[in-house]
């Protein structure tokens, strides 16, 4: 099953729930509004230090994100892991694979890792995800994602509250630092605007410093001159990280098997726009040494 096919099943499951929560307009109309909101927020406001954090609390926003961004972001996470395949597989030799997804509320990181697992025949493993995110309401969205893997992979997840803007201690607990893999999927570009007091920088430093030897760090995010230097300032030149893969794509496409028609056939006319299919993307994979 492709990312777009899974996204279609997730949206199918969420739309009836959204119908029960909206007033004064249809769920479809609210999703269209949320899509426009996300387009505007991601289109040039991310580094505006005067902005408020994006509101991800509403199920119509979850549907909008699942339609617009989830398939692409998770495919690019899968691609990054595949570029470092040998090192990643070497960290997945145990019966349980522990993954900490920083800002992983929507499930993009999770889907990318699970696509990698399927492609590499890791069906005998148990995948335990620690999802660190500011918005607990994403839980329902991810449950629908996990449901699409029934009979394919054994998956568990737990939400851990995380607020990167307000300084230490950031997370409600730190049990997840024993993870085999740490993922950062389009999260740091959303929080650099709140790094004036170095809250984000100090969090990243504490995560890397606390991770175990051999842990894999996978970063997939917006590329370009506005974002790459911010990432490099945190990760490059650290004596405890070795870069395994590094590439910047000015126009990264999705994998050939990912066909947006799987979701657009039903929802393109209803939602009024197409899903994200390409992007200016930076990928990095490091190993803790």
mmCIF file of C-alpha atoms in Angstrom:
data_model
loop_
_atom_site.group_PDB
_atom_site.id
_atom_site.type_symbol
_atom_site.label_atom_id
_atom_site.label_comp_id
_atom_site.label_asym_id
_atom_site.label_seq_id
_atom_site.Cartn_x
_atom_site.Cartn_y
_atom_site.Cartn_z
ATOM 1 C CA UNK A 1 0.000 0.000 0.000
ATOM 2 C CA UNK A 2 1.378 3.435 -0.941
ATOM 3 C CA UNK A 3 1.480 6.551 1.229
ATOM 4 C CA UNK A 4 -1.326 8.095 -0.805
ATOM 5 C CA UNK A 5 -3.477 4.992 -0.382
ATOM 6 C CA UNK A 6 -2.927 5.099 3.376
ATOM 7 C CA UNK A 7 -3.703 8.832 3.436
ATOM 8 C CA UNK A 8 -6.957 8.122 1.588
ATOM 9 C CA UNK A 9 -7.986 5.559 4.222
ATOM 10 C CA UNK A 10 -7.090 7.973 7.015
ATOM 11 C CA UNK A 11 -9.154 10.781 5.500
ATOM 12 C CA UNK A 12 -12.059 8.406 4.884
ATOM 13 C CA UNK A 13 -11.987 7.556 8.599
ATOM 14 C CA UNK A 14 -11.660 11.158 9.811
ATOM 15 C CA UNK A 15 -14.262 12.889 7.633
ATOM 16 C CA UNK A 16 -17.335 11.400 9.412
ATOM 17 C CA UNK A 17 -15.806 12.395 12.756
ATOM 18 C CA UNK A 18 -15.174 15.909 11.479
ATOM 19 C CA UNK A 19 -18.819 16.166 10.405
ATOM 20 C CA UNK A 20 -19.790 15.777 14.068
ATOM 21 C CA UNK A 21 -17.490 18.586 15.225
ATOM 22 C CA UNK A 22 -18.156 21.432 12.778
ATOM 23 C CA UNK A 23 -20.794 24.145 12.884
ATOM 24 C CA UNK A 24 -21.998 26.771 10.421
ATOM 25 C CA UNK A 25 -20.341 25.011 7.470
ATOM 26 C CA UNK A 26 -19.565 21.526 6.171
ATOM 27 C CA UNK A 27 -16.465 19.580 7.135
ATOM 28 C CA UNK A 28 -15.354 19.823 3.510
ATOM 29 C CA UNK A 29 -15.503 23.622 3.647
ATOM 30 C CA UNK A 30 -13.515 23.723 6.885
ATOM 31 C CA UNK A 31 -10.854 21.421 5.405
ATOM 32 C CA UNK A 32 -10.544 23.790 2.430
ATOM 33 C CA UNK A 33 -10.025 26.677 4.858
ATOM 34 C CA UNK A 34 -7.404 24.719 6.801
ATOM 35 C CA UNK A 35 -5.597 23.862 3.574
ATOM 36 C CA UNK A 36 -5.448 27.536 2.678
ATOM 37 C CA UNK A 37 -4.214 28.362 6.186
ATOM 38 C CA UNK A 38 -1.431 25.776 5.973
ATOM 39 C CA UNK A 39 -0.409 27.010 2.527
ATOM 40 C CA UNK A 40 -0.112 30.555 3.855
ATOM 41 C CA UNK A 41 1.750 29.548 7.022
ATOM 42 C CA UNK A 42 4.248 27.348 5.200
ATOM 43 C CA UNK A 43 4.622 29.791 2.321
ATOM 44 C CA UNK A 44 6.865 32.365 3.977
ATOM 45 C CA UNK A 45 5.877 32.985 7.577
ATOM 46 C CA UNK A 46 7.817 30.226 9.318
ATOM 47 C CA UNK A 47 10.790 32.370 10.333
ATOM 48 C CA UNK A 48 8.649 35.319 11.434
ATOM 49 C CA UNK A 49 9.519 35.651 15.124
ATOM 50 C CA UNK A 50 6.320 37.588 15.801
ATOM 51 C CA UNK A 51 3.974 34.842 14.681
ATOM 52 C CA UNK A 52 1.991 32.464 16.850
ATOM 53 C CA UNK A 53 2.558 28.696 16.651
ATOM 54 C CA UNK A 54 0.396 27.015 14.026
ATOM 55 C CA UNK A 55 -2.843 25.670 15.528
ATOM 56 C CA UNK A 56 -3.046 21.922 14.905
ATOM 57 C CA UNK A 57 -5.792 21.190 17.428
ATOM 58 C CA UNK A 58 -8.716 20.697 15.015
ATOM 59 C CA UNK A 59 -9.513 17.473 13.198
ATOM 60 C CA UNK A 60 -10.154 19.427 9.995
ATOM 61 C CA UNK A 61 -6.526 20.593 10.177
ATOM 62 C CA UNK A 62 -5.437 16.973 10.616
ATOM 63 C CA UNK A 63 -7.354 16.043 7.479
ATOM 64 C CA UNK A 64 -5.852 18.977 5.597
ATOM 65 C CA UNK A 65 -2.317 18.034 6.637
ATOM 66 C CA UNK A 66 -2.867 14.358 5.862
ATOM 67 C CA UNK A 67 -4.068 15.271 2.375
ATOM 68 C CA UNK A 68 -1.521 17.995 1.652
ATOM 69 C CA UNK A 69 1.745 16.955 3.287
ATOM 70 C CA UNK A 70 1.742 13.517 4.910
ATOM 71 C CA UNK A 71 2.436 11.390 1.786
ATOM 72 C CA UNK A 72 5.337 13.552 0.580
ATOM 73 C CA UNK A 73 6.980 14.151 3.941
ATOM 74 C CA UNK A 74 6.871 10.476 4.864
ATOM 75 C CA UNK A 75 8.183 9.423 1.447
ATOM 76 C CA UNK A 76 11.134 11.760 1.842
ATOM 77 C CA UNK A 77 11.831 10.363 5.321
ATOM 78 C CA UNK A 78 11.816 6.902 3.735
ATOM 79 C CA UNK A 79 14.224 8.123 1.037
ATOM 80 C CA UNK A 80 16.624 9.568 3.622
ATOM 81 C CA UNK A 81 16.657 6.308 5.583
ATOM 82 C CA UNK A 82 17.198 4.382 2.355
ATOM 83 C CA UNK A 83 20.207 6.523 1.441
ATOM 84 C CA UNK A 84 21.742 5.400 4.763
ATOM 85 C CA UNK A 85 20.272 1.896 4.527
ATOM 86 C CA UNK A 86 23.274 -0.089 5.768
ATOM 87 C CA UNK A 87 23.709 1.988 8.928
ATOM 88 C CA UNK A 88 19.969 2.141 9.616
ATOM 89 C CA UNK A 89 19.512 -1.614 9.264
ATOM 90 C CA UNK A 90 22.484 -2.181 11.562
ATOM 91 C CA UNK A 91 20.520 -0.333 14.244
ATOM 92 C CA UNK A 92 17.405 -2.461 13.650
ATOM 93 C CA UNK A 93 18.813 -5.871 14.539
ATOM 94 C CA UNK A 94 16.880 -6.315 17.791
ATOM 95 C CA UNK A 95 13.345 -7.644 18.118
ATOM 96 C CA UNK A 96 12.107 -4.156 19.051
ATOM 97 C CA UNK A 97 13.021 -0.969 17.179
ATOM 98 C CA UNK A 98 12.579 2.191 19.250
ATOM 99 C CA UNK A 99 11.984 5.418 17.358
ATOM 100 C CA UNK A 100 11.695 8.919 18.822
ATOM 101 C CA UNK A 101 9.873 11.304 16.482
ATOM 102 C CA UNK A 102 10.594 14.931 17.392
ATOM 103 C CA UNK A 103 7.544 16.955 16.416
ATOM 104 C CA UNK A 104 6.097 13.776 14.979
ATOM 105 C CA UNK A 105 2.446 14.505 15.725
ATOM 106 C CA UNK A 106 1.051 14.100 12.196
ATOM 107 C CA UNK A 107 2.698 10.698 11.719
ATOM 108 C CA UNK A 108 4.985 11.611 8.816
ATOM 109 C CA UNK A 109 8.063 10.249 10.585
ATOM 110 C CA UNK A 110 6.205 7.092 11.592
ATOM 111 C CA UNK A 111 4.979 6.379 8.083
ATOM 112 C CA UNK A 112 8.443 6.987 6.619
ATOM 113 C CA UNK A 113 10.034 4.531 9.044
ATOM 114 C CA UNK A 114 7.311 1.937 8.490
ATOM 115 C CA UNK A 115 7.593 2.237 4.716
ATOM 116 C CA UNK A 116 11.316 1.590 5.119
ATOM 117 C CA UNK A 117 10.494 -1.419 7.318
ATOM 118 C CA UNK A 118 8.118 -2.878 4.744
ATOM 119 C CA UNK A 119 10.545 -2.337 1.876
ATOM 120 C CA UNK A 120 13.280 -4.117 3.829
ATOM 121 C CA UNK A 121 11.115 -7.041 5.011
ATOM 122 C CA UNK A 122 11.335 -6.191 8.703
ATOM 123 C CA UNK A 123 7.918 -7.682 9.445
ATOM 124 C CA UNK A 124 9.306 -9.709 12.354
ATOM 125 C CA UNK A 125 10.188 -6.556 14.316
ATOM 126 C CA UNK A 126 8.123 -4.597 16.807
ATOM 127 C CA UNK A 127 8.217 -0.852 16.196
ATOM 128 C CA UNK A 128 7.740 1.325 19.275
ATOM 129 C CA UNK A 129 7.314 5.034 18.555
ATOM 130 C CA UNK A 130 7.673 7.852 21.064
ATOM 131 C CA UNK A 131 5.842 10.801 19.494
ATOM 132 C CA UNK A 132 7.036 14.097 20.934
ATOM 133 C CA UNK A 133 4.697 16.902 19.994
ATOM 134 C CA UNK A 134 3.034 19.995 21.406
ATOM 135 C CA UNK A 135 -0.414 18.922 20.181
ATOM 136 C CA UNK A 136 -1.887 15.804 21.774
ATOM 137 C CA UNK A 137 -4.924 15.926 19.465
ATOM 138 C CA UNK A 138 -2.813 14.336 16.711
ATOM 139 C CA UNK A 139 -3.283 10.999 18.520
ATOM 140 C CA UNK A 140 -6.487 10.221 16.654
ATOM 141 C CA UNK A 141 -4.917 10.936 13.282
ATOM 142 C CA UNK A 142 -2.001 8.610 13.987
ATOM 143 C CA UNK A 143 -4.332 5.883 15.227
ATOM 144 C CA UNK A 144 -5.943 5.826 11.798
ATOM 145 C CA UNK A 145 -2.464 5.594 10.268
ATOM 146 C CA UNK A 146 -1.496 2.648 12.486
ATOM 147 C CA UNK A 147 -4.769 0.936 11.541
ATOM 148 C CA UNK A 148 -3.599 0.821 7.906
ATOM 149 C CA UNK A 149 -0.683 -1.410 8.953
ATOM 150 C CA UNK A 150 -2.853 -4.072 10.597
ATOM 151 C CA UNK A 151 -1.588 -7.461 9.498
ATOM 152 C CA UNK A 152 1.622 -5.961 8.087
ATOM 153 C CA UNK A 153 3.699 -4.652 10.990
ATOM 154 C CA UNK A 154 3.497 -4.598 14.783
ATOM 155 C CA UNK A 155 3.338 -0.953 15.828
ATOM 156 C CA UNK A 156 2.909 0.809 19.164
ATOM 157 C CA UNK A 157 2.996 4.511 19.900
ATOM 158 C CA UNK A 158 2.895 6.847 22.868
ATOM 159 C CA UNK A 159 2.489 10.617 22.963
ATOM 160 C CA UNK A 160 4.921 12.715 24.989
ATOM 161 C CA UNK A 161 4.134 16.402 25.409
ATOM 162 C CA UNK A 162 6.878 18.597 23.973
ATOM 163 C CA UNK A 163 7.141 22.385 23.855
ATOM 164 C CA UNK A 164 10.309 23.573 22.166
ATOM 165 C CA UNK A 165 9.648 27.277 22.664
ATOM 166 C CA UNK A 166 9.685 27.582 26.441
ATOM 167 C CA UNK A 167 12.995 26.136 27.528
ATOM 168 C CA UNK A 168 13.913 23.283 29.852
ATOM 169 C CA UNK A 169 12.604 20.704 30.568
ATOM 170 C CA UNK A 170 10.782 20.810 27.166
ATOM 171 C CA UNK A 171 9.310 17.274 27.429
ATOM 172 C CA UNK A 172 7.182 15.733 30.173
ATOM 173 C CA UNK A 173 9.622 12.822 30.402
ATOM 174 C CA UNK A 174 12.898 11.749 28.818
ATOM 175 C CA UNK A 175 12.530 7.956 28.784
ATOM 176 C CA UNK A 176 12.713 8.055 24.992
ATOM 177 C CA UNK A 177 16.424 8.981 24.930
ATOM 178 C CA UNK A 178 17.231 5.268 24.594
ATOM 179 C CA UNK A 179 15.757 5.283 21.070
ATOM 180 C CA UNK A 180 17.567 3.556 18.225
ATOM 181 C CA UNK A 181 16.471 6.203 15.745
ATOM 182 C CA UNK A 182 15.621 9.880 16.186
ATOM 183 C CA UNK A 183 13.657 11.625 13.440
ATOM 184 C CA UNK A 184 13.162 15.306 12.669
ATOM 185 C CA UNK A 185 10.617 15.677 9.855
ATOM 186 C CA UNK A 186 9.772 19.280 8.932
ATOM 187 C CA UNK A 187 9.743 20.269 12.604
ATOM 188 C CA UNK A 188 12.776 22.482 13.178
ATOM 189 C CA UNK A 189 11.803 24.859 10.371
ATOM 190 C CA UNK A 190 8.555 25.440 12.283
ATOM 191 C CA UNK A 191 10.246 26.299 15.567
ATOM 192 C CA UNK A 192 13.353 28.296 14.634
ATOM 193 C CA UNK A 193 11.168 31.401 14.970
ATOM 194 C CA UNK A 194 10.961 30.686 18.708
ATOM 195 C CA UNK A 195 14.703 30.211 19.251
ATOM 196 C CA UNK A 196 15.498 33.749 20.406
ATOM 197 C CA UNK A 197 16.502 32.468 23.855
ATOM 198 C CA UNK A 198 18.104 29.341 22.321
ATOM 199 C CA UNK A 199 15.397 27.043 23.636
ATOM 200 C CA UNK A 200 15.373 24.999 20.419
ATOM 201 C CA UNK A 201 19.172 24.892 20.206
ATOM 202 C CA UNK A 202 19.535 23.736 23.792
ATOM 203 C CA UNK A 203 16.912 21.026 23.276
ATOM 204 C CA UNK A 204 18.708 19.665 20.208
ATOM 205 C CA UNK A 205 21.996 19.691 22.112
ATOM 206 C CA UNK A 206 20.469 17.791 25.030
ATOM 207 C CA UNK A 207 18.897 15.166 22.760
ATOM 208 C CA UNK A 208 22.117 14.497 20.876
ATOM 209 C CA UNK A 209 24.172 14.496 24.052
ATOM 210 C CA UNK A 210 21.799 12.109 25.815
ATOM 211 C CA UNK A 211 21.344 9.618 22.977
ATOM 212 C CA UNK A 212 23.158 6.307 23.104
ATOM 213 C CA UNK A 213 26.212 5.432 21.054
ATOM 214 C CA UNK A 214 25.239 4.249 17.595
ATOM 215 C CA UNK A 215 21.866 6.019 17.562
ATOM 216 C CA UNK A 216 20.751 7.250 14.147
ATOM 217 C CA UNK A 217 19.537 10.823 13.631
ATOM 218 C CA UNK A 218 17.479 11.426 10.487
ATOM 219 C CA UNK A 219 16.680 15.008 9.468
ATOM 220 C CA UNK A 220 14.322 15.923 6.593
ATOM 221 C CA UNK A 221 13.182 19.526 6.320
ATOM 222 C CA UNK A 222 12.884 22.624 4.189
ATOM 223 C CA UNK A 223 16.016 23.438 2.235
ATOM 224 C CA UNK A 224 17.354 26.740 0.980
ATOM 225 C CA UNK A 225 19.532 29.503 2.372
ATOM 226 C CA UNK A 226 17.048 30.448 5.104
ATOM 227 C CA UNK A 227 16.992 27.031 6.756
ATOM 228 C CA UNK A 228 20.159 25.068 5.971
ATOM 229 C CA UNK A 229 22.534 27.314 8.000
ATOM 230 C CA UNK A 230 20.261 27.020 11.045
ATOM 231 C CA UNK A 231 20.393 23.236 10.862
ATOM 232 C CA UNK A 232 24.138 23.177 10.229
ATOM 233 C CA UNK A 233 24.776 25.367 13.278
ATOM 234 C CA UNK A 234 23.188 22.713 15.507
ATOM 235 C CA UNK A 235 24.396 19.459 13.964
ATOM 236 C CA UNK A 236 27.589 20.076 11.997
ATOM 237 C CA UNK A 237 31.031 19.973 13.582
ATOM 238 C CA UNK A 238 29.826 18.066 16.641
ATOM 239 C CA UNK A 239 32.475 15.591 17.795
ATOM 240 C CA UNK A 240 29.764 13.114 18.818
ATOM 241 C CA UNK A 241 28.048 12.901 15.400
ATOM 242 C CA UNK A 242 29.304 11.357 12.176
ATOM 243 C CA UNK A 243 27.469 12.314 8.991
ATOM 244 C CA UNK A 244 26.389 9.276 6.980
ATOM 245 C CA UNK A 245 24.346 11.002 4.284
ATOM 246 C CA UNK A 246 23.969 14.640 3.264
ATOM 247 C CA UNK A 247 22.175 16.100 0.273
ATOM 248 C CA UNK A 248 20.188 19.200 -0.581
ATOM 249 C CA UNK A 249 17.531 18.972 -3.287
ATOM 250 C CA UNK A 250 16.211 22.130 -4.924
ATOM 251 C CA UNK A 251 13.401 20.076 -6.489
ATOM 252 C CA UNK A 252 12.851 16.712 -4.846
ATOM 253 C CA UNK A 253 10.105 14.520 -6.285
ATOM 254 C CA UNK A 254 8.297 11.623 -4.665
ATOM 255 C CA UNK A 255 9.044 7.968 -5.341
ATOM 256 C CA UNK A 256 7.746 6.656 -8.658
ATOM 257 C CA UNK A 257 5.269 4.270 -7.029
ATOM 258 C CA UNK A 258 3.528 7.112 -5.191
ATOM 259 C CA UNK A 259 0.554 8.177 -7.317
ATOM 260 C CA UNK A 260 -1.523 11.064 -5.959
ATOM 261 C CA UNK A 261 -4.554 9.887 -7.931
ATOM 262 C CA UNK A 262 -5.161 7.412 -5.089
ATOM 263 C CA UNK A 263 -6.409 10.305 -2.958
ATOM 264 C CA UNK A 264 -7.108 13.001 -5.556
ATOM 265 C CA UNK A 265 -9.710 10.908 -7.371
ATOM 266 C CA UNK A 266 -11.986 11.332 -4.365
ATOM 267 C CA UNK A 267 -10.842 14.551 -2.709
ATOM 268 C CA UNK A 268 -9.238 16.876 -5.303
ATOM 269 C CA UNK A 269 -12.539 18.472 -6.326
ATOM 270 C CA UNK A 270 -13.850 18.543 -2.754
ATOM 271 C CA UNK A 271 -10.752 20.178 -1.231
ATOM 272 C CA UNK A 272 -9.880 22.428 -4.158
ATOM 273 C CA UNK A 273 -6.147 21.741 -4.406
ATOM 274 C CA UNK A 274 -3.645 18.976 -5.044
ATOM 275 C CA UNK A 275 -1.325 17.334 -2.513
ATOM 276 C CA UNK A 276 2.321 18.319 -2.218
ATOM 277 C CA UNK A 277 4.389 16.403 -4.773
ATOM 278 C CA UNK A 278 7.775 18.157 -4.820
ATOM 279 C CA UNK A 279 9.834 20.415 -2.615
ATOM 280 C CA UNK A 280 13.095 22.150 -1.785
ATOM 281 C CA UNK A 281 14.349 19.638 0.761
ATOM 282 C CA UNK A 282 17.446 19.030 2.868
ATOM 283 C CA UNK A 283 18.305 15.524 4.068
ATOM 284 C CA UNK A 284 20.885 14.531 6.640
ATOM 285 C CA UNK A 285 21.560 11.271 8.448
ATOM 286 C CA UNK A 286 24.054 11.125 11.320
ATOM 287 C CA UNK A 287 25.305 8.406 13.640
ATOM 288 C CA UNK A 288 26.062 9.089 17.311
ATOM 289 C CA UNK A 289 29.653 8.132 18.087
#
